[in-house]
Coordinates of C-alpha atoms in Angstrom, one line a residue:
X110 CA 37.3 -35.6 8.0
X111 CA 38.3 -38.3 5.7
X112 CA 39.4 -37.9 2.1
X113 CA 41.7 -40.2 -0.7
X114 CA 45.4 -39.5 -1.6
X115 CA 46.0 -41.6 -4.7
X116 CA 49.2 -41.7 -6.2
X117 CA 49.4 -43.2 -9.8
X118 CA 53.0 -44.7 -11.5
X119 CA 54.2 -46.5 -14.3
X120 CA 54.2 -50.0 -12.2
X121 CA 52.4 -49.1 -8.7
X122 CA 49.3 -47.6 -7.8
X123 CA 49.1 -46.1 -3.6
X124 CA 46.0 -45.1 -2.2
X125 CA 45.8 -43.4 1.2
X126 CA 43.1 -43.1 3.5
X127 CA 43.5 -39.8 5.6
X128 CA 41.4 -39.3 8.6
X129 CA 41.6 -36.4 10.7
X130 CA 44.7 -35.3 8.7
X131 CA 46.9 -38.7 9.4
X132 CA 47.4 -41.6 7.2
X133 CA 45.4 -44.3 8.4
X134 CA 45.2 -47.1 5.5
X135 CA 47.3 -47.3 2.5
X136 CA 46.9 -49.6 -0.2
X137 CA 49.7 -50.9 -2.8
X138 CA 49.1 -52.1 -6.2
X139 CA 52.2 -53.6 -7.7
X140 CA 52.1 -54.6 -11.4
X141 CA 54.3 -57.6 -11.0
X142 CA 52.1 -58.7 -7.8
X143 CA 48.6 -57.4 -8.6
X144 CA 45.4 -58.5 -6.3
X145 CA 43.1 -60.9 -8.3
X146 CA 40.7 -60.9 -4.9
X147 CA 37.2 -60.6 -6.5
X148 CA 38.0 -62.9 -10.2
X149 CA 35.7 -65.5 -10.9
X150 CA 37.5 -68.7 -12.6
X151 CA 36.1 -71.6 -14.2
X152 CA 38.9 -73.7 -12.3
X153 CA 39.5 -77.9 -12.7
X154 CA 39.9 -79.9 -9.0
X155 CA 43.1 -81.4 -9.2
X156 CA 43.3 -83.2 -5.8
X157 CA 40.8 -83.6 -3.0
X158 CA 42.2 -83.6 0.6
X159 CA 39.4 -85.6 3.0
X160 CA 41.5 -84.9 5.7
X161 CA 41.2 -81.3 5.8
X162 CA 38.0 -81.3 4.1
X163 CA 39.2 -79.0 1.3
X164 CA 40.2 -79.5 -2.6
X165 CA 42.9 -78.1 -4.7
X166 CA 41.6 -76.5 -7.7
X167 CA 43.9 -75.1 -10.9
X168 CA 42.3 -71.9 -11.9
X169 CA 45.5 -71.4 -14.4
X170 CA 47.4 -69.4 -11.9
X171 CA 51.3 -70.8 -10.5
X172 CA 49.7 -72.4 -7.7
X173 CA 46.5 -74.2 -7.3
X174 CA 43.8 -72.3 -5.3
X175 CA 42.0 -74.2 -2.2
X176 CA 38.6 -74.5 -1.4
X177 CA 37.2 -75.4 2.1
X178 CA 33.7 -77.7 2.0
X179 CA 32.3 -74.8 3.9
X180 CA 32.9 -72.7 1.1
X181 CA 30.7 -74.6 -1.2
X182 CA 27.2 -73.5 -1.9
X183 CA 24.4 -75.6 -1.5
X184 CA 22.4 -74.7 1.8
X185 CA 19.7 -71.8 1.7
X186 CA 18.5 -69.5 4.4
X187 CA 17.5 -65.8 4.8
X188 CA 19.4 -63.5 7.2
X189 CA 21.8 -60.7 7.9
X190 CA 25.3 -60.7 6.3
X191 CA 28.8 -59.5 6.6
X192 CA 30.3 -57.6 4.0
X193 CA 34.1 -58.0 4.1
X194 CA 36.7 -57.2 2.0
X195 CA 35.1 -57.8 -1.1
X196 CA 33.2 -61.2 0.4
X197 CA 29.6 -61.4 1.4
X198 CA 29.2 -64.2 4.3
X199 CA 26.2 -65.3 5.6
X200 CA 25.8 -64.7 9.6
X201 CA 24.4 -67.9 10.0
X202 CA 26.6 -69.9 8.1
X203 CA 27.7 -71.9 11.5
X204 CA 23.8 -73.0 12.2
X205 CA 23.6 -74.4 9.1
X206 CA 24.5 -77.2 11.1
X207 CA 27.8 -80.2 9.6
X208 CA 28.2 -79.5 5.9
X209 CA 28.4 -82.7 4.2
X210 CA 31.4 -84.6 3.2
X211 CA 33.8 -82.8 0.3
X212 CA 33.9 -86.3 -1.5
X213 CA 30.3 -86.3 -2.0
X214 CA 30.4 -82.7 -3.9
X215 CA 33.6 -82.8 -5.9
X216 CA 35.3 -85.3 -8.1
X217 CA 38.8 -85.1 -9.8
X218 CA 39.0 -83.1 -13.2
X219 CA 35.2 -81.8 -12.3
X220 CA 34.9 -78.3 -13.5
X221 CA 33.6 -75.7 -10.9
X222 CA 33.4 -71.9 -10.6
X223 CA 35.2 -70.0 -8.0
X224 CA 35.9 -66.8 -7.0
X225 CA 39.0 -65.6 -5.1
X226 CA 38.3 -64.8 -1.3
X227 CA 41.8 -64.0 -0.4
X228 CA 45.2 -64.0 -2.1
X229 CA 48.2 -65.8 -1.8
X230 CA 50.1 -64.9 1.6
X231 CA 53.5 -66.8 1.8
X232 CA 53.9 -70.3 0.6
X233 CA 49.7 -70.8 0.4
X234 CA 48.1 -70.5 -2.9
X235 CA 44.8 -68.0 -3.5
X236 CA 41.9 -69.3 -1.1
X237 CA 39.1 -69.6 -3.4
X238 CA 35.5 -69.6 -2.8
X239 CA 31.9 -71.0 -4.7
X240 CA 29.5 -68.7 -2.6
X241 CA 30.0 -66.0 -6.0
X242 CA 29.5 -62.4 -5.1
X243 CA 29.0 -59.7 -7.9
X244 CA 29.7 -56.3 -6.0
X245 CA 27.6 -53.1 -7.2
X246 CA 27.5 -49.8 -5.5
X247 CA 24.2 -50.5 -3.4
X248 CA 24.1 -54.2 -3.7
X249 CA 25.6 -57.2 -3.8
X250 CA 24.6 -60.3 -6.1
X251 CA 24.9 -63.6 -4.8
X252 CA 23.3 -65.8 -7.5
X253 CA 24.7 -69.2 -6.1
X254 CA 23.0 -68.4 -3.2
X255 CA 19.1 -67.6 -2.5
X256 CA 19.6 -65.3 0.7
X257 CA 18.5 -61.9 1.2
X258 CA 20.1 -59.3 3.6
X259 CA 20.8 -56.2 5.0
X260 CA 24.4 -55.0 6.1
X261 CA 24.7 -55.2 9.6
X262 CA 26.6 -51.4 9.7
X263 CA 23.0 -50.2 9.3
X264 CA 21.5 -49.4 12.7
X265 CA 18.2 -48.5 12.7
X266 CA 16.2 -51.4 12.9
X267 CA 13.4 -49.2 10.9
X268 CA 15.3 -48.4 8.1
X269 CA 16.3 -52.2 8.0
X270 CA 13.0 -53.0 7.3
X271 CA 12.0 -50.7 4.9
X272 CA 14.9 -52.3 3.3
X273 CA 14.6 -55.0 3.1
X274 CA 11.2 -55.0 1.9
X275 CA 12.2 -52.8 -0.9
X276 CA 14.7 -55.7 -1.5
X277 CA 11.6 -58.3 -1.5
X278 CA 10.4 -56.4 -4.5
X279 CA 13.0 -55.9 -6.6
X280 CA 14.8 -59.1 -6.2
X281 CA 15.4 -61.0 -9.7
X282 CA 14.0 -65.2 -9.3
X283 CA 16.1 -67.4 -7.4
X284 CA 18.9 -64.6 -6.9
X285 CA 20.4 -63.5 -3.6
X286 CA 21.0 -59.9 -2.4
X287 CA 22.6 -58.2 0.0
X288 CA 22.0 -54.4 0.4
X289 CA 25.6 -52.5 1.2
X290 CA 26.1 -49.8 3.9
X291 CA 25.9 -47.2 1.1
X292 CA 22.6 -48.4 0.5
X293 CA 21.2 -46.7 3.4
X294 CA 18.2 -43.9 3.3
X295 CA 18.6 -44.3 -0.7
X296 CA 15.5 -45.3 -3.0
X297 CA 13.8 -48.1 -5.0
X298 CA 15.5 -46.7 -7.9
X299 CA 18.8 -46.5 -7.0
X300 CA 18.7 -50.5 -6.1
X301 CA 17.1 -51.2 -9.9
X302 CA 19.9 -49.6 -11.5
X303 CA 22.6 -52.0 -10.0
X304 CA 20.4 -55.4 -10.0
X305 CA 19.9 -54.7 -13.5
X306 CA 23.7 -53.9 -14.2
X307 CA 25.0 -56.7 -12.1
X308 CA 22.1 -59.5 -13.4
X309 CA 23.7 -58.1 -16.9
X310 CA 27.1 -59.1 -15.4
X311 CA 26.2 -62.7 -14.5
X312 CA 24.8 -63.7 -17.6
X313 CA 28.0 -62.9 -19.2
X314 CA 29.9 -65.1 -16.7
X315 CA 27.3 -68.0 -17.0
X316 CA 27.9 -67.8 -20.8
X317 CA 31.8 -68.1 -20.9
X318 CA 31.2 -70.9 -18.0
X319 CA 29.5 -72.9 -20.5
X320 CA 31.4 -72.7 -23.4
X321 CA 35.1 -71.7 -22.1
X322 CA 37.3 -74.1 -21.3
X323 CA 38.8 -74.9 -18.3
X324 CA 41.4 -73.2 -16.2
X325 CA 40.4 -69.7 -17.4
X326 CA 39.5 -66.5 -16.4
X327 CA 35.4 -65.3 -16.2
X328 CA 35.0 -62.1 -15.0
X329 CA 37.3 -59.7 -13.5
X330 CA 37.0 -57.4 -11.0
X331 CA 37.4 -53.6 -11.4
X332 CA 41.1 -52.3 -11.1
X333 CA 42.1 -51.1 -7.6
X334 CA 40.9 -47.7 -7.7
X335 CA 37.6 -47.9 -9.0
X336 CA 37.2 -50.7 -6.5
X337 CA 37.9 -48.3 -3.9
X338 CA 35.3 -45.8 -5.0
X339 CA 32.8 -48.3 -5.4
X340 CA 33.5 -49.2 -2.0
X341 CA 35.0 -47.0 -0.2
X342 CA 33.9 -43.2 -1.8
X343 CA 30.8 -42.6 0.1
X344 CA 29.2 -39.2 1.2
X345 CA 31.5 -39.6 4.5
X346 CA 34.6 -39.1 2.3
X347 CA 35.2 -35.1 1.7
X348 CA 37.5 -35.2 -1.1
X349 CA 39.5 -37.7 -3.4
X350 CA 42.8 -36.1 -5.1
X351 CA 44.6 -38.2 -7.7
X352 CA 47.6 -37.0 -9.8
X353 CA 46.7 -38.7 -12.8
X354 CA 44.4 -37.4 -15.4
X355 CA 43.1 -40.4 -17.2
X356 CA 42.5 -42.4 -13.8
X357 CA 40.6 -39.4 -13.0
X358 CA 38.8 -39.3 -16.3
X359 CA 38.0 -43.1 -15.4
X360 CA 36.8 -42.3 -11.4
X361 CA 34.4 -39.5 -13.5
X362 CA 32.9 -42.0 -15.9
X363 CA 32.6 -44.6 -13.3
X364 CA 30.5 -42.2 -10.7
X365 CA 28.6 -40.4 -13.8
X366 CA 26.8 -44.3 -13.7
X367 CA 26.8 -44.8 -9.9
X368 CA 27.5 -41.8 -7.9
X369 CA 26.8 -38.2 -9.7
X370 CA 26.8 -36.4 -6.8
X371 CA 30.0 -37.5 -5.7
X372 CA 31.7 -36.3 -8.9
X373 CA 32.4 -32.6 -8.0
X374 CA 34.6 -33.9 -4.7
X375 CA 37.2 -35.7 -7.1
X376 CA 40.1 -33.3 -7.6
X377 CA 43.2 -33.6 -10.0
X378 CA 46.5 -32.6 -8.6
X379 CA 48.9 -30.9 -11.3
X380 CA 51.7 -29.9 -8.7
X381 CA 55.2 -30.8 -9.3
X382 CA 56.2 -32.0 -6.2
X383 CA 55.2 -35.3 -5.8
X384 CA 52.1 -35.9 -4.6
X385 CA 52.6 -38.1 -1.8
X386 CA 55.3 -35.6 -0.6
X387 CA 52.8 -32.8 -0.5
X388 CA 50.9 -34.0 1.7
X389 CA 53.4 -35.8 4.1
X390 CA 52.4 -39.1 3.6
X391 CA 55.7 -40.5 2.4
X392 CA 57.1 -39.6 5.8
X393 CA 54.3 -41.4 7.3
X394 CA 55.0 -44.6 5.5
X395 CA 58.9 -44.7 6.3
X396 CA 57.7 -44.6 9.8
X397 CA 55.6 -47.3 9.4
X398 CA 58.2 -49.2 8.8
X399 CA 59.8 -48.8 12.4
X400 CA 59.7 -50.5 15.3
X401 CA 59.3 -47.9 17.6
X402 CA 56.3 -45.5 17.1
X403 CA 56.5 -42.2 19.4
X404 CA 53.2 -41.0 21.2
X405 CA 51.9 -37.2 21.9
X406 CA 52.7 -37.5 24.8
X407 CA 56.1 -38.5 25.1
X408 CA 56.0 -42.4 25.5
X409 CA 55.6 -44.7 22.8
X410 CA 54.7 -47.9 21.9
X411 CA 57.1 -51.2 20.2
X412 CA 55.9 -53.1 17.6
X413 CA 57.5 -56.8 17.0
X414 CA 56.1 -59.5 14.6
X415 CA 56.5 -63.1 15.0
X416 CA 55.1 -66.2 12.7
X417 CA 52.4 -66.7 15.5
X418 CA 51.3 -63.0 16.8
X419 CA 52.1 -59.4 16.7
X420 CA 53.6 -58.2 20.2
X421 CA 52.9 -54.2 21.0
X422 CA 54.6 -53.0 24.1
X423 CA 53.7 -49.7 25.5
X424 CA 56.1 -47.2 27.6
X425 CA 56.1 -44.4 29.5
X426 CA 59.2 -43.0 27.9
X427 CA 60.4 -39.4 28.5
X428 CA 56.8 -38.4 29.6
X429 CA 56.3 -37.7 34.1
X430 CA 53.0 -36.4 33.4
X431 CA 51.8 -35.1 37.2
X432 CA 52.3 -35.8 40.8
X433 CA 50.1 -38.5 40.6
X434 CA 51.5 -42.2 39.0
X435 CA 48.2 -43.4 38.0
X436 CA 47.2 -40.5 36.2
X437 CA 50.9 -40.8 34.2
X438 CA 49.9 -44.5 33.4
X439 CA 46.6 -44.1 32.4
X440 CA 47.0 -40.8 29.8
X441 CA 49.9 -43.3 28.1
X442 CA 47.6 -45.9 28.0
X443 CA 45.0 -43.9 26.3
X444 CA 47.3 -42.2 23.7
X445 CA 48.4 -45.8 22.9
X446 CA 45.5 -47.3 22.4
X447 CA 44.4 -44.7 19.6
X448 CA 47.8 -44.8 18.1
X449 CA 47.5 -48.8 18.4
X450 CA 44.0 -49.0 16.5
X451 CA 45.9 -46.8 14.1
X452 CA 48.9 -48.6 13.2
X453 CA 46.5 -51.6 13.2
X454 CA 45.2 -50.4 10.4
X455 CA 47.9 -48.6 8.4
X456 CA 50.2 -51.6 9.0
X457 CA 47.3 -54.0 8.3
X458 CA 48.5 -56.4 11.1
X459 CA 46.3 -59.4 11.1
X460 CA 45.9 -63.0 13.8
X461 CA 46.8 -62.8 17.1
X462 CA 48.0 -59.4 18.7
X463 CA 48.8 -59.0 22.1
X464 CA 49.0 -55.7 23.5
X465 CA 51.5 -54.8 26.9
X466 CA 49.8 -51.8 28.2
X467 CA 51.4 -50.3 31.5
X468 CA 49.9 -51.9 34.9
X469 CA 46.9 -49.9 36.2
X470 CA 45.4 -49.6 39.8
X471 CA 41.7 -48.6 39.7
X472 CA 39.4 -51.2 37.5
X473 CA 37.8 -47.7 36.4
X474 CA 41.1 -47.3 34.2
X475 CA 41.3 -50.2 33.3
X476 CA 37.7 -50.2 32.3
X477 CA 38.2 -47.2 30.1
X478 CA 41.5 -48.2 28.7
X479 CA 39.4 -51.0 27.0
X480 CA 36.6 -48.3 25.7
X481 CA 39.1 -46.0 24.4
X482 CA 40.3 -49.0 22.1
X483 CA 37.3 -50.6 21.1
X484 CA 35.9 -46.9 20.0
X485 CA 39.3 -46.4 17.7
X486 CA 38.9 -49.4 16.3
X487 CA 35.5 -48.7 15.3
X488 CA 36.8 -47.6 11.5
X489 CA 38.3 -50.7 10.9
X490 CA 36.9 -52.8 8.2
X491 CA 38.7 -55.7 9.4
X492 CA 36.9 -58.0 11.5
X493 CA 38.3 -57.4 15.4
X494 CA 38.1 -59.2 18.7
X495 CA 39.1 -57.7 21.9
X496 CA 40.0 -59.5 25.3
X497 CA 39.1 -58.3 28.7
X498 CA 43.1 -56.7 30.7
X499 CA 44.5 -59.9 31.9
X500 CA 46.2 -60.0 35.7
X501 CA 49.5 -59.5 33.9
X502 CA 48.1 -56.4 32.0
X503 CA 47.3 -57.6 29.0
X504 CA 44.8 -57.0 25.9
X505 CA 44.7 -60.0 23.7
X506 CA 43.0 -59.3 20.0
X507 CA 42.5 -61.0 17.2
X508 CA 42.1 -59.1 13.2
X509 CA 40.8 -60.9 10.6
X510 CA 44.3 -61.6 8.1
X511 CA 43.4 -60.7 4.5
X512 CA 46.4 -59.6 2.9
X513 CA 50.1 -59.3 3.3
X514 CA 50.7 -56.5 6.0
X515 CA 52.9 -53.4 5.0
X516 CA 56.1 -54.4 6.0
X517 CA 56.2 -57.2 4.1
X518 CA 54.8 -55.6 1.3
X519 CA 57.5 -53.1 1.2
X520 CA 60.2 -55.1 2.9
X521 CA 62.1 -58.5 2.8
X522 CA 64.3 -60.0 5.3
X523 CA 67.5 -59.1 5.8
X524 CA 70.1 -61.8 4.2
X525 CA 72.6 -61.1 7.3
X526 CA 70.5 -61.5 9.9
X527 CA 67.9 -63.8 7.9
X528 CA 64.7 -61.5 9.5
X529 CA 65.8 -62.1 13.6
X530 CA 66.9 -58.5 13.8
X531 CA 70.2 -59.4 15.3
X532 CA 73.8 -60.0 14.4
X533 CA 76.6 -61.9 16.3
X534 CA 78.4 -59.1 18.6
X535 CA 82.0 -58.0 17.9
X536 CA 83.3 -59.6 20.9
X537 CA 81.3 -63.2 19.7
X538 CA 83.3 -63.3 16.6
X539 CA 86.6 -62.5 18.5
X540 CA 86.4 -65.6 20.4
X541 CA 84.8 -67.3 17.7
X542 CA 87.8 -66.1 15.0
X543 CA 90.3 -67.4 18.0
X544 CA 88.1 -71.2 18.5
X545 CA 88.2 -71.4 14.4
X546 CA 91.9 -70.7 14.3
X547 CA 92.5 -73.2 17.2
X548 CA 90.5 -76.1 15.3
X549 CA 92.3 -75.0 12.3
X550 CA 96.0 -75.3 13.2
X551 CA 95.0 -78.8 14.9
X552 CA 94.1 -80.6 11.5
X553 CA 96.8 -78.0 9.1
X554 CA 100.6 -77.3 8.9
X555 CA 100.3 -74.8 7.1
X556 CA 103.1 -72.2 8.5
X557 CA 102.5 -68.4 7.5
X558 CA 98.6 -67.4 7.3
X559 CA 96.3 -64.3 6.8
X560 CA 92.9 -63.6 8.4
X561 CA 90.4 -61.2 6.3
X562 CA 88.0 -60.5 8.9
X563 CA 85.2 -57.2 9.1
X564 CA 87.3 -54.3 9.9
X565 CA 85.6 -54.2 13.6
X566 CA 86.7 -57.9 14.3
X567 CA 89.9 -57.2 12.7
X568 CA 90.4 -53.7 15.0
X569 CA 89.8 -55.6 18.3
X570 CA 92.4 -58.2 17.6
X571 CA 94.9 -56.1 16.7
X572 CA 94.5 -53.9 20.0
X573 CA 92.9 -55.0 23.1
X574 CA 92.5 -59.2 21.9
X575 CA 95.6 -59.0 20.6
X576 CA 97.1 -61.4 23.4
X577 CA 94.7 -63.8 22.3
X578 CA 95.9 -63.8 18.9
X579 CA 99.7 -63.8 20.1
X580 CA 98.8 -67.1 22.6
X581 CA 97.3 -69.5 19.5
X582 CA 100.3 -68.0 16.9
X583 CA 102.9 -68.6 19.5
X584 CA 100.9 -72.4 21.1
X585 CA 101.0 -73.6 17.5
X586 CA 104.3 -71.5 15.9
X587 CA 102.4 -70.4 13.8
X588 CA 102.5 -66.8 11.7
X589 CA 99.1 -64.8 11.4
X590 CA 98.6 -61.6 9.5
X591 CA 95.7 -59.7 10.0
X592 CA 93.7 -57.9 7.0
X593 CA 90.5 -55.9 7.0
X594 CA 87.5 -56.0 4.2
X595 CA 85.4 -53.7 4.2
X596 CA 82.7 -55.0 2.1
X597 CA 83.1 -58.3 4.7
X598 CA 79.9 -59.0 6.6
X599 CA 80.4 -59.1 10.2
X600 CA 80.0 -62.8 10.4
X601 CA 82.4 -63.3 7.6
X602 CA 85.9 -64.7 7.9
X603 CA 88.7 -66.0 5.8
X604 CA 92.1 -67.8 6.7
X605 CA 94.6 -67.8 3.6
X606 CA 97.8 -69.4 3.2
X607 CA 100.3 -66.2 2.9
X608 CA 101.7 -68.4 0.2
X609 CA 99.5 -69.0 -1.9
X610 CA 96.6 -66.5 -0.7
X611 CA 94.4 -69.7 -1.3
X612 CA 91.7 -70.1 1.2
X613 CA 93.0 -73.1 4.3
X614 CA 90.0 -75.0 5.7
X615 CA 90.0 -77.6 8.1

């Protein structure tokens, strides 16, 4: 069972995926930070890097956009594609054989249109892209290109053919399509409607290509939600509930064109309580947001990010399971790899993640530990990779990084520990208070002082450091008052003159 939870607001838009009654993918649309994956720019190169093959290009956004040389249309060929995210990618791309050199295709100030493949993600501006796709409900227009697919979702190798002869037939001159997943079992028809729809679409851009002027904006994709039902609300979803009326008017209007029969599944929520609350998904996303995840079964599973990789370490816990070890190990194991695939997904962790699963004797386990995980990540529309179990027990995977992942949507580091997760220990900044004062009284004659320390520093040397105090005061004859702060942070300390309460340094 899957269905949409979408929660409209003034300056955010949330849209949950629920499958089997647990939130499985969420997706945040901030006002002040809003996707613009999808636009087509008529953009200006600004710099050309031969080094890394790739150009700068000012689309009129804060930061310049890049654009790889592989990224660059200009080779043809027929074939299957990929469909992710939004982006259409030829499967053959790497036997087109050594693209040519970017200095032969661009020059500075030339004026080229792009479309954005992926958005900013930390200090990099919006990766941009020439290969232009125009997104439909059934199929995908790639007029820079001349290929013609079939998503490689659809299995029968029957039905790919009848599709993509249907394809041969309809397709407009010198035009490339691919035909979506949706566009499976569906007729002749169907496929007419959105060629002529999305043909309608890239007249429009061509237009304002010739006669805007650069950086500027072409063509814009659809807002966040109707993207989602265009590519997302297929007969596989039972239900889609949104508590606003007039996005819900909009969904209507938009499926009326597209998708009638999926109209009568689209439900407005009217309750007070919020909606998000009503069906426990708020809870869901503040767990998301820890560390530790528990499992069914009693262990549970740590998850720690680093710049290079995501770490997931998986524990028995409270759970003793039966007589036999093994058999404790192995039902762990198989709990954590669904909840993994999960949190993969609802956390959108992308690059490198290496999974610590609990040692296992029998090479059957071990064989279905990796089956289990490779059939729950089967949903995911990110592109995965999974490793064989090293010797030291390890699955290494990689997920194709798209956007920022959820806790750095919702979170920022912490200013006190700067995003390590720790903080300097009480009894570290005891002898570290003591070293300070030490260096201090060396370089300063200043007679009667006062230490504003955090209260918990400040507790532990008035009571069991407070020999350690008394020692430097009575080495240097010196006079030291203690005073607490609460508002300090724990790494925080002053030294005052008690005469002037102005702050001594060294």
């Amino acid at each position: 069972m899957k269905e949409f939870i979408i929660n409209v607001e003034p300056l955010e838009t949330r849209i949950a995926l629920i499958e089997e009654k647990r939130l499985t993918e969420l997706l945040i649309d901030r006002h002040e930070s809003r996707s613009v994956v999808g636009n087509i720019y008529k953009g200006r190169v600004d710099s050309i890097v031969p080094g890394i093959q790739a150009a700068f290009i000012d689309i009129g956004l804060e930061k310049n956009g890049f654009l790889y040389v592989s990224d660059i249309a200009g080779a043809e060929g027929t074939g299957d594609f990929v469909f992710e995210e939004g982006t259409a990618k030829p499967k053959e791309r790497s036997q087109r054989g050594k693209p040519p050199s970017i200095e032969t295709l661009l020059k500075k100030n030339q004026h080229i249109m792009v479309q954005v493949s992926k958005d900013t993600l930390g200090t990099k501006g919006v990766r941009l892209t020439n290969y232009v796709t125009l997104p439909g409900r059934y199929i995908v227009l790639m007029p820079t290109v001349k290929h013609l697919g079939v998503s490689r979702k659809i299995g029968s190798e029957r039905e790919r053919e009848r599709l993509r002869k249907t394809l041969q037939s309809i397709r407009p001159p010198g035009l490339g399509m691919i035909l979506r997943t949706a566009g499976e079992s569906k007729k002749k028809g169907d496929f007419q409607d959105d060629i002529k729809y999305l043909s309608t679409v890239w007249t429009d851009i061509k237009d304002k290509m010739e006669t805007m002027k650069a950086p500027c904006l072409l063509h814009e994709d659809l807002s966040p939600i109707l993207r989602m039902v265009r590519d997302l609300f297929t007969r596989d979803v039972e239900k889609l509930t949104i508590d606003s009326e007039a996005e819900e008017k909009s969904i209507l209007e938009f499926l009326d064109k597209f998708a009638p029969n999926l109209k009568k599944r689209v439900k407005l929520y009217n309750g007070k309580r919020p909606i998000f609350d009503k069906f426990n998904i708020e809870k869901e996303i503040e767990k998301a947001l820890h560390r530790r995840v528990y499992l069914k079964s009693g262990g549970h599973i740590c998850i720690d990010q680093t710049e290079a990789l995501v770490a997931i370490d998986v524990n028995t816990g409270r759970f003793t399971g039966t007589k036999h070890l093994e058999e404790t190990v192995l039902k762990t194991n198989l709990d954590a790899a669904e909840e993994i695939a999960r949190q993969v997904r609802l956390r959108d962790l992308g690059g490198i993640i290496v999974i610590d699963f609990i040692d296992m004797q029998y090479e059957k386990n071990r064989k279905e530990l990796i089956r289990k995980l490779q059939e729950c990540l089967q949903n995911d529309r990110a592109k995965t990779t999974i490793s064989e179990i090293s010797e030291l027990g390890m699955i290494e995977m990689t997920r194709k990084r798209v956007k920022h992942n959820l806790v750095k949507a919702l979170s920022q580091p912490c200013p006190y520990c700067e995003g390590s997760g720790m903080v300097r220990s009480v009894t570290t900044m005891t002898f570290d208070t003591i070293r300070k004062l030490h260096t201090l009284f060396c370089k300063s004659k200043e007679k009667r002082l006062i230490l504003q320390l955090h209260p918990d520093v400040a507790r532990r040397l008035r009571t069991e450091n407070k020999e350690l105090l008394d020692d430097v005061a009575q080495k240097f004859d010196r006079e030291i008052a203690i005073e607490s702060v609460s508002d300090f942070h724990i790494h925080d300390m002053k030294i005052l003159s008690a005469r002037t309460r102005q702050e001594v340094t060294a």
